[in-house]
Short mmCIF file of C-alpha atoms in Angstrom, two decimals:
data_model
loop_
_atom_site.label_atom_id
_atom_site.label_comp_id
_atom_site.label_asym_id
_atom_site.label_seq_id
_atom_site.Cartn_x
_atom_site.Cartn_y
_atom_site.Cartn_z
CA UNK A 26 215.65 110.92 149.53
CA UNK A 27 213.92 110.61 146.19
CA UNK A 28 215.61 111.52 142.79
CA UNK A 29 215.38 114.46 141.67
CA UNK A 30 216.71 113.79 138.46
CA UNK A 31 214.70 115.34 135.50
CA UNK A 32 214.60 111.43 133.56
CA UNK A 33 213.53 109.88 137.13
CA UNK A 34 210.93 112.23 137.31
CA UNK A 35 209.87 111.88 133.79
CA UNK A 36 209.44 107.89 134.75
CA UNK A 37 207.68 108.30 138.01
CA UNK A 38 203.89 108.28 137.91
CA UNK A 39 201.89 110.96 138.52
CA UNK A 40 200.99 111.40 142.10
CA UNK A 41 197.32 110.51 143.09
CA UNK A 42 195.73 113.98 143.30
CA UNK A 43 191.92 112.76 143.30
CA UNK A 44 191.29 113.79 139.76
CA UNK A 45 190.63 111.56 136.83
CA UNK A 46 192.60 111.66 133.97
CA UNK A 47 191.21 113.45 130.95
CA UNK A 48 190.74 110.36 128.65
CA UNK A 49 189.08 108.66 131.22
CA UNK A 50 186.54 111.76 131.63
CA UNK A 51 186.31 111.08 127.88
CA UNK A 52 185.51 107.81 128.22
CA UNK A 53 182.28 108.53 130.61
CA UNK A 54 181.10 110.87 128.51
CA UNK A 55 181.03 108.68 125.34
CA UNK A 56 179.27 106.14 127.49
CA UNK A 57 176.94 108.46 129.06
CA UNK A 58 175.99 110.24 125.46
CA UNK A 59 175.55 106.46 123.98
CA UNK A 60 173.50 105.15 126.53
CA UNK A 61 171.06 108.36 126.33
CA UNK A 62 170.95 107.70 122.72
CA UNK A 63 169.90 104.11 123.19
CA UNK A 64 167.52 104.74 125.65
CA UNK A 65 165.79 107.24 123.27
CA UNK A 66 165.93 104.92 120.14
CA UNK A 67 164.17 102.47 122.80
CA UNK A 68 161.71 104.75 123.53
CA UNK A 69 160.87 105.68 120.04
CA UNK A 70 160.41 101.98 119.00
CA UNK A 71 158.34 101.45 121.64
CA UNK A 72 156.50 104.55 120.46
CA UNK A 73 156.33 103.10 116.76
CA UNK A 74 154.91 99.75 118.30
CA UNK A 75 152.71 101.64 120.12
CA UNK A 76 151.32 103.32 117.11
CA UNK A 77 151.26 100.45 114.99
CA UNK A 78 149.53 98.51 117.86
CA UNK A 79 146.95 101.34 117.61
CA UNK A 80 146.38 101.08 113.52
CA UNK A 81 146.03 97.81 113.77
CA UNK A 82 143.41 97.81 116.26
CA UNK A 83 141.68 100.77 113.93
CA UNK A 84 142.10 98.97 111.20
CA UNK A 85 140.99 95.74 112.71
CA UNK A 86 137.63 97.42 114.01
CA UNK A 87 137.12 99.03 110.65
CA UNK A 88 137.13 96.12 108.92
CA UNK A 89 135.29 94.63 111.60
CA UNK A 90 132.19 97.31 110.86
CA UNK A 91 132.53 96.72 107.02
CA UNK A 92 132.35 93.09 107.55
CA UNK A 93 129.15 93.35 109.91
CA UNK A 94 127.43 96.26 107.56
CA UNK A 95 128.73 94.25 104.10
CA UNK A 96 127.14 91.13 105.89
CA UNK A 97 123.48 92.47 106.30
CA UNK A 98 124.68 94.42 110.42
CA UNK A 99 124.94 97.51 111.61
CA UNK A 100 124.38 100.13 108.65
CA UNK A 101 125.42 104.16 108.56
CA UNK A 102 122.38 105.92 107.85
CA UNK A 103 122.61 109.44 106.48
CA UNK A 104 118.33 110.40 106.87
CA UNK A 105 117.33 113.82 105.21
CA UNK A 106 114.56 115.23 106.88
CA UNK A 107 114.98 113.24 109.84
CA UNK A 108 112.62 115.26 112.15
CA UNK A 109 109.65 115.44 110.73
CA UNK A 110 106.84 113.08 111.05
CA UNK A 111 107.63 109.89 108.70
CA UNK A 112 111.72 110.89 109.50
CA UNK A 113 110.98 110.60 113.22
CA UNK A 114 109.26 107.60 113.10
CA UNK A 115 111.91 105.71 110.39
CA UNK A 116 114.96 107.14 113.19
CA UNK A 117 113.25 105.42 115.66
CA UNK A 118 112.89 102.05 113.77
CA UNK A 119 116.62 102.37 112.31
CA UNK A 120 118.07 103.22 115.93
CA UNK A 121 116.37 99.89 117.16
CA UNK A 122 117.62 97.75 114.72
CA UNK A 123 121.00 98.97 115.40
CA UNK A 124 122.09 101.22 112.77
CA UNK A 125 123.80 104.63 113.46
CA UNK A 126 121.58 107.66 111.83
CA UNK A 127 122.74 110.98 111.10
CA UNK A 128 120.08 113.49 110.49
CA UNK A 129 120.20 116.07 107.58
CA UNK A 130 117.87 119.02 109.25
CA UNK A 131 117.32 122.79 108.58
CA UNK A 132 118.08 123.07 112.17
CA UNK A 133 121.36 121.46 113.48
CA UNK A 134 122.35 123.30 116.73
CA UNK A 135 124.84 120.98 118.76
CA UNK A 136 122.55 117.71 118.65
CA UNK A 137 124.31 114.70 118.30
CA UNK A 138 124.45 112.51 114.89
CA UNK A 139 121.94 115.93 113.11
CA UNK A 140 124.29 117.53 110.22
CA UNK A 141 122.53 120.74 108.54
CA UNK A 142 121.92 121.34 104.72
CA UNK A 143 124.44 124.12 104.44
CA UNK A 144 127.42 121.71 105.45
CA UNK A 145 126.21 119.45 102.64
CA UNK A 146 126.48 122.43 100.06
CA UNK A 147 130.01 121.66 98.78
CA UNK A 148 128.31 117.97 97.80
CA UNK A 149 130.43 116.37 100.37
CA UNK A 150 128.44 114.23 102.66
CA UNK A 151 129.46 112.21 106.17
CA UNK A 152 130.60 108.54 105.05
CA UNK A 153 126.91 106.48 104.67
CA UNK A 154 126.41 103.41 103.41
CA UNK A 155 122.83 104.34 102.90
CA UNK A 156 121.26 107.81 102.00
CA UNK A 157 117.61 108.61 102.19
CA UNK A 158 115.92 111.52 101.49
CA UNK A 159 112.59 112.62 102.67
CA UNK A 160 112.98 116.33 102.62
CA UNK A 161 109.90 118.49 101.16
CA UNK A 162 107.71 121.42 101.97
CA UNK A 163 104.25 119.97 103.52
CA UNK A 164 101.43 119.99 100.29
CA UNK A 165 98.40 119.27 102.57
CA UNK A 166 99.82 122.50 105.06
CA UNK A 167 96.56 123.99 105.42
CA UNK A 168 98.13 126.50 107.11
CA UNK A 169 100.05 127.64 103.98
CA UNK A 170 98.25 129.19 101.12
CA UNK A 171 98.26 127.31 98.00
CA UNK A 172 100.39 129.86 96.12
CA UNK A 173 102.60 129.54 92.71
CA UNK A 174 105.17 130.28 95.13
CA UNK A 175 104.40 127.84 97.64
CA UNK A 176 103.43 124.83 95.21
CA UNK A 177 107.01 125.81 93.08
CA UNK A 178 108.31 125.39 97.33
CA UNK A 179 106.68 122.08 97.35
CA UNK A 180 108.38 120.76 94.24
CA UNK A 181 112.25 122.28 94.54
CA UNK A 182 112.12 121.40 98.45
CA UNK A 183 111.99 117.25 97.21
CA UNK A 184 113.73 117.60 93.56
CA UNK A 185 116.59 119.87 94.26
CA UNK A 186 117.66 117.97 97.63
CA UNK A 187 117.28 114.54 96.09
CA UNK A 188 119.40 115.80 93.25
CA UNK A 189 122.03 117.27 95.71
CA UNK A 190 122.24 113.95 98.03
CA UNK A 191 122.30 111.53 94.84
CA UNK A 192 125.16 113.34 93.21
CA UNK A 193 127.17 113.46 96.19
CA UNK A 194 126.36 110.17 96.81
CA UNK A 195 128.21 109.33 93.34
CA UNK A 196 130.93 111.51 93.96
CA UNK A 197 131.73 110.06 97.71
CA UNK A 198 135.08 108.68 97.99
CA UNK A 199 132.91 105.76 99.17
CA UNK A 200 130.11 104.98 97.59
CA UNK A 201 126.86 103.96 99.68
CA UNK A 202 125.49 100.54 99.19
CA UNK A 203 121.91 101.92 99.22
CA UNK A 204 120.05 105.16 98.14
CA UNK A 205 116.46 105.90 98.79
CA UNK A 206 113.93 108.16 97.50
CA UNK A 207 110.87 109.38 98.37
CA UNK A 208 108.27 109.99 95.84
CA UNK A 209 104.69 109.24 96.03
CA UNK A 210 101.43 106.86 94.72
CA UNK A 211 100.74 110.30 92.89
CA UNK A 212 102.74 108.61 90.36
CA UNK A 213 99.54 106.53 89.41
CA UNK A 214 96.67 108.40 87.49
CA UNK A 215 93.59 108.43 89.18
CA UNK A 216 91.13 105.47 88.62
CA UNK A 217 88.00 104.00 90.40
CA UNK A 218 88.75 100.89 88.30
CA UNK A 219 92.64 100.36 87.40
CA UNK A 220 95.11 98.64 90.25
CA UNK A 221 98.27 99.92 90.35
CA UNK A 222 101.50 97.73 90.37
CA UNK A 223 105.16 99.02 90.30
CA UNK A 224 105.25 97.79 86.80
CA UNK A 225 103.26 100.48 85.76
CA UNK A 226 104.76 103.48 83.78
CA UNK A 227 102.58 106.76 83.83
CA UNK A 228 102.41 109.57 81.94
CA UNK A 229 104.14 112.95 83.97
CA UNK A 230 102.65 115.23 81.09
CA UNK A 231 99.49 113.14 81.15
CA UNK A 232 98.55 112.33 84.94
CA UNK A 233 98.36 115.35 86.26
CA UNK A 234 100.69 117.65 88.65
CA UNK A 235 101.02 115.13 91.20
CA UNK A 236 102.23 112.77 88.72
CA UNK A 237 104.49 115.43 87.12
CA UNK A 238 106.23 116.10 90.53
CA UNK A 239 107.07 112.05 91.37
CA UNK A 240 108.42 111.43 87.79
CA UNK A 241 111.11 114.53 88.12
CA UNK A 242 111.66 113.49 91.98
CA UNK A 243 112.57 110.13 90.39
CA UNK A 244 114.38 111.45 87.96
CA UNK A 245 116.31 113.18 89.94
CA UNK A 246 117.66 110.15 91.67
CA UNK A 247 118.88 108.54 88.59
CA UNK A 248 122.50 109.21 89.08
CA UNK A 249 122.75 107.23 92.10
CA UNK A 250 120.96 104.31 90.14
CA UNK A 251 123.66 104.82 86.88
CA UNK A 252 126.74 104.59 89.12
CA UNK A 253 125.51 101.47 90.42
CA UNK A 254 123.81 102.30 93.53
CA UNK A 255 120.77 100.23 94.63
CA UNK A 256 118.95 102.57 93.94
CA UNK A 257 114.88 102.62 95.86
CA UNK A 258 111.91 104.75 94.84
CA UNK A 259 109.52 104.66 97.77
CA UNK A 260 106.32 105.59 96.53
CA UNK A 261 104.86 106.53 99.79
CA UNK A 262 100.69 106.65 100.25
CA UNK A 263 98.60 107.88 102.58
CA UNK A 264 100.60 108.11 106.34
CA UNK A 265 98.13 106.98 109.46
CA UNK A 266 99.50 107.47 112.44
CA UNK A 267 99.06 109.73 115.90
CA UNK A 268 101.20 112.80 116.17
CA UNK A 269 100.80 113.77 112.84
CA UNK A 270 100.32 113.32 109.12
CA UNK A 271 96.63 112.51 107.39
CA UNK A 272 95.10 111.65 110.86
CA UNK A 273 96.81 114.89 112.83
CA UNK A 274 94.03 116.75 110.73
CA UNK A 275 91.29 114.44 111.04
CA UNK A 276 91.20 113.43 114.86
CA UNK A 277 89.56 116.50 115.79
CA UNK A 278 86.25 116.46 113.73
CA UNK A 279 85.98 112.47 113.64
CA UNK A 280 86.54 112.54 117.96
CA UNK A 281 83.96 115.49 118.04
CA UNK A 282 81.33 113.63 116.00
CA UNK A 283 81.63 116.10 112.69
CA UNK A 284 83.92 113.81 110.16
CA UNK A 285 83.31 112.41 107.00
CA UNK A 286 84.67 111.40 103.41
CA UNK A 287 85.96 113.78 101.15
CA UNK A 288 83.58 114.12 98.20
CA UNK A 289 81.30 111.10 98.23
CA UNK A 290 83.87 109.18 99.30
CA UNK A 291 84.09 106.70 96.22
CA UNK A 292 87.41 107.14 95.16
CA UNK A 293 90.59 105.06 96.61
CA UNK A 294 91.91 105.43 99.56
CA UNK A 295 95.51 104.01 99.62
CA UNK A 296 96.37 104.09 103.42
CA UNK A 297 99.43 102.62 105.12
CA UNK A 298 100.04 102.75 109.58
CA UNK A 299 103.05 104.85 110.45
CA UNK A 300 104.53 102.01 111.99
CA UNK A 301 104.84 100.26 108.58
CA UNK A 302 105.83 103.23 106.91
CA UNK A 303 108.77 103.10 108.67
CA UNK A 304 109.37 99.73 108.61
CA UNK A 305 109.62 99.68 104.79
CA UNK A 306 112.63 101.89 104.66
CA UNK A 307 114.59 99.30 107.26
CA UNK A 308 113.12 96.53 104.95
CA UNK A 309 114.36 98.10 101.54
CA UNK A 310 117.76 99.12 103.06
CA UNK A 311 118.10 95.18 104.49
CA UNK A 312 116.62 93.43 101.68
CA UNK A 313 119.68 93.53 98.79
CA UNK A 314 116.27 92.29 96.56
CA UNK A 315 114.71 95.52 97.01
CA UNK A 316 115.24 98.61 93.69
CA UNK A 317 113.20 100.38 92.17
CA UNK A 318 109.72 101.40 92.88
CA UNK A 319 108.47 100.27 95.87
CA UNK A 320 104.90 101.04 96.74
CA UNK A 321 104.63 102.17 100.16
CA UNK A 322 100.61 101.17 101.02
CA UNK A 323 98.65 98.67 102.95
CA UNK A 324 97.68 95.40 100.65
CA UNK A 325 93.80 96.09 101.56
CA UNK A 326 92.88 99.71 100.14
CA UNK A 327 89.98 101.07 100.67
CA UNK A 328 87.60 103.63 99.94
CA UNK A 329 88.03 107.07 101.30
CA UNK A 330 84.21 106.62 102.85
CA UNK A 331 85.11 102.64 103.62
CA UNK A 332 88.40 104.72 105.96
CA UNK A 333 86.04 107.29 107.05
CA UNK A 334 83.52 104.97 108.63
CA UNK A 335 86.02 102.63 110.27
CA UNK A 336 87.64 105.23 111.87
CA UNK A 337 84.05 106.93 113.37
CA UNK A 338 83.26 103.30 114.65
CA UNK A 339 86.94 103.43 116.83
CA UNK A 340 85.65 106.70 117.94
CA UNK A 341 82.33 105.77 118.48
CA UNK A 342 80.70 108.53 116.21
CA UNK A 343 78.83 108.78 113.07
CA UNK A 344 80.71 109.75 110.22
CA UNK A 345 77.92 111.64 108.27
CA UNK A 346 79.33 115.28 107.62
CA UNK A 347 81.13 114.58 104.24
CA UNK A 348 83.49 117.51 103.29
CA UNK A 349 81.78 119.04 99.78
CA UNK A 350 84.23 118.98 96.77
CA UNK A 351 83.78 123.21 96.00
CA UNK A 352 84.90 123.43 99.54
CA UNK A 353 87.76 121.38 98.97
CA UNK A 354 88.68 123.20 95.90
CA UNK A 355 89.18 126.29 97.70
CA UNK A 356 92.03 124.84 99.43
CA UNK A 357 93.97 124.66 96.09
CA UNK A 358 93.22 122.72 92.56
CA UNK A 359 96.08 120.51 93.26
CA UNK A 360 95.38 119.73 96.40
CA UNK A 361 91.52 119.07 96.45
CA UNK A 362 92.86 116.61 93.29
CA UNK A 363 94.71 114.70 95.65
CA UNK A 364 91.69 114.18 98.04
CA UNK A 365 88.81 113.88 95.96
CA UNK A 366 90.75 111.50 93.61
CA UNK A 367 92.49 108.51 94.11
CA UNK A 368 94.49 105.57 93.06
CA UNK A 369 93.74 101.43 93.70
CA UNK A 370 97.83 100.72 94.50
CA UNK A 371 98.80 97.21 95.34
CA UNK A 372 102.61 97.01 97.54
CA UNK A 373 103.11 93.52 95.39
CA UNK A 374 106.65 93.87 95.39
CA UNK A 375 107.26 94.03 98.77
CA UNK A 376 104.77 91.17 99.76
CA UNK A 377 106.16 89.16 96.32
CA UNK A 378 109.74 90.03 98.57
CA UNK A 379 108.15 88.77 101.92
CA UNK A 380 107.62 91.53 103.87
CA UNK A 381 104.57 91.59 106.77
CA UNK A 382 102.31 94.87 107.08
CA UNK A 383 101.58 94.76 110.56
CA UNK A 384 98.90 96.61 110.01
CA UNK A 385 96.89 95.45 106.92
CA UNK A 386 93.21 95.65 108.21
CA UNK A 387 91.70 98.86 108.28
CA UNK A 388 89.81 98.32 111.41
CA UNK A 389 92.82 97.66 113.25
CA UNK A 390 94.54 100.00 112.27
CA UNK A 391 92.00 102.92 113.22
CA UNK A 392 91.41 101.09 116.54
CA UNK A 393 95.54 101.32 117.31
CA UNK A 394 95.05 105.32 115.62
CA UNK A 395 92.24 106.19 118.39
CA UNK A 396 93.40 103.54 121.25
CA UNK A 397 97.22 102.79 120.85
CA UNK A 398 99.56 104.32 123.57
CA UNK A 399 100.45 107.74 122.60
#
């Protein structure tokens, strides 16, 4: 029979009841807790690679897009006044060529890539490596009075928002490579005998409103030019093109048979086609050449009769109803200046730079105004 001696039973072992012993227990915890804790520190590094996988790819494609857009590519375009008629037509030309616009409009709603002037208040603007402003109330709106009000509208609309996008553009964590402004060849004095280079400096006290009004629009782009922007003064003539603009009032009466010069028609007439309107802006931005004044006007100016008459022969009318100049005055002294005078302006930096008008001949270009797919 077994012992039952108390020492005996101290040296027996413990029968085999089914249960573990407690340091054993112990012992599967420990390795239970540890390999929990390994597998999350593997799952957190692979998190981390993960991550860093992910940075490296955003960095890699950012420095991918500055290399293309440092290397003449793809460019971010921030365009003020985007929707109106020149704005349109420069999105369109832009959008081809492969840039990415962003539209600065009254109007925002939900469109895609169109920002609105009140989010630009605080100065900050979305990151652009080129800026160009074309926002301004309508002058030749014959459908607005010519008021104080309306002509002091006229000026603040194109000073005030080319101030507000050229100091932003200086204060931008990063700068933008290229900022444009819009002024106009009412820069120039009128002249039936002077031709008008970029070279030339005018007088804004001197030259008349028009003049005025370009100098402090220029002006007011000089803080993108002092920080070392490349800074581009478009001096924009005469738009021709369908939808809109200079020829959006004068289709009517010239395709009716009723059209004619303003005044007797002597004075310049410095023209440029929509198409190379636009075309300038994506020349400017893509030519590193290009700062300055750049004047924005076919190399063959005409006279405003000499326009007149080539556009009634596309239409196949007479072009014998000349508009009087007292009834052009009573549209406005400022305005009737604008169309009974005008300036002989040559683009000869932009051909001295290489760039092709498309349209350079008058008679094609009023046969593409009247015949051209709309």
């Amino acid at each position: 029979p077994p012992s039952t001696d108390p020492e005996s039973l101290a040296r027996s072992p413990a029968p085999n009841t089914g249960h573990q012993p407690s340091s054993f227990l112990g012992h599967v915890k420990s390795s239970s807790s540890s390999s929990s804790s390994s597998s999350q520190r593997q799952k957190q590094q692979q998190r981390r690679g993960e991550q860093q996988q992910q940075d490296a790819r955003q960095e890699g494609e950012e420095a991918a897009g500055d290399k293309q857009r440092n290397s003449g590519g793809m460019k971010r375009v921030l365009l003020a006044g985007g929707k109106g008629f020149l704005g349109s037509a420069i999105r369109r030309n832009l959008l081809q060529k492969g840039h990415k616009v962003t539209v600065v409009s009254r109007s925002a709603g939900s469109e895609e890539g169109v920002v609105s002037w009140d989010a630009l208040k605080d100065g900050k603007i979305p990151e652009s490596d080129v800026i160009i402003n074309l926002a301004g109330a309508p002058i030749l709106d014959m459908k607005k009075p010519w008021t104080e009000s309306y002509k002091e509208e006229c000026e603040s609309s194109r000073i005030e928002t080319t101030a507000l996008l050229a100091n932003a553009a200086v204060q931008a964590n990063k700068k933008p490579g290229v900022f444009i402004a819009t002024s106009a060849v009412g820069y120039y004095p009128a002249s039936k005998t002077a031709k008008f280079a970029e070279d030339y400096v005018s007088s804004a006290s001197l030259d008349g409103w028009a003049c005025g009004l370009c100098h402090k629009i220029e002006g007011a782009a000089s803080p993108a030019a002092d920080a070392g922007i490349r800074t581009v003064l478009m001096r924009m003539g005469v738009i021709m093109g369908r939808g809109g603009g200079a020829y959006g009032n004068m289709k009517l009466p010239f395709r009716l048979g009723v059209g004619g010069a303003f005044g007797d028609g002597t004075q310049w007439f410095p023209w440029i086609h929509l198409e190379d309107a636009a075309d300038l802006y994506s020349f400017a931005i893509e030519n590193k050449n290009v700062s300055g004044p750049l004047n924005a006007v076919s190399p063959h100016s005409v006279s405003n009769g000499a326009f007149c008459n080539a556009l009634a022969k596309a239409w196949w009318r007479p072009a014998i109803f000349n508009v009087p100049a007292f009834a052009l005055k009573l549209i406005g002294e400022e305005r009737a200046s604008m169309l009974l005078e005008g300036q002989h302006v040559v683009p000869k930096k932009a051909l001295e730079l290489g760039y092709q008008f498309k349209y350079s001949n008058v008679t094609e270009a009023c046969d593409e105004l009247v015949n051209g797919k709309s």
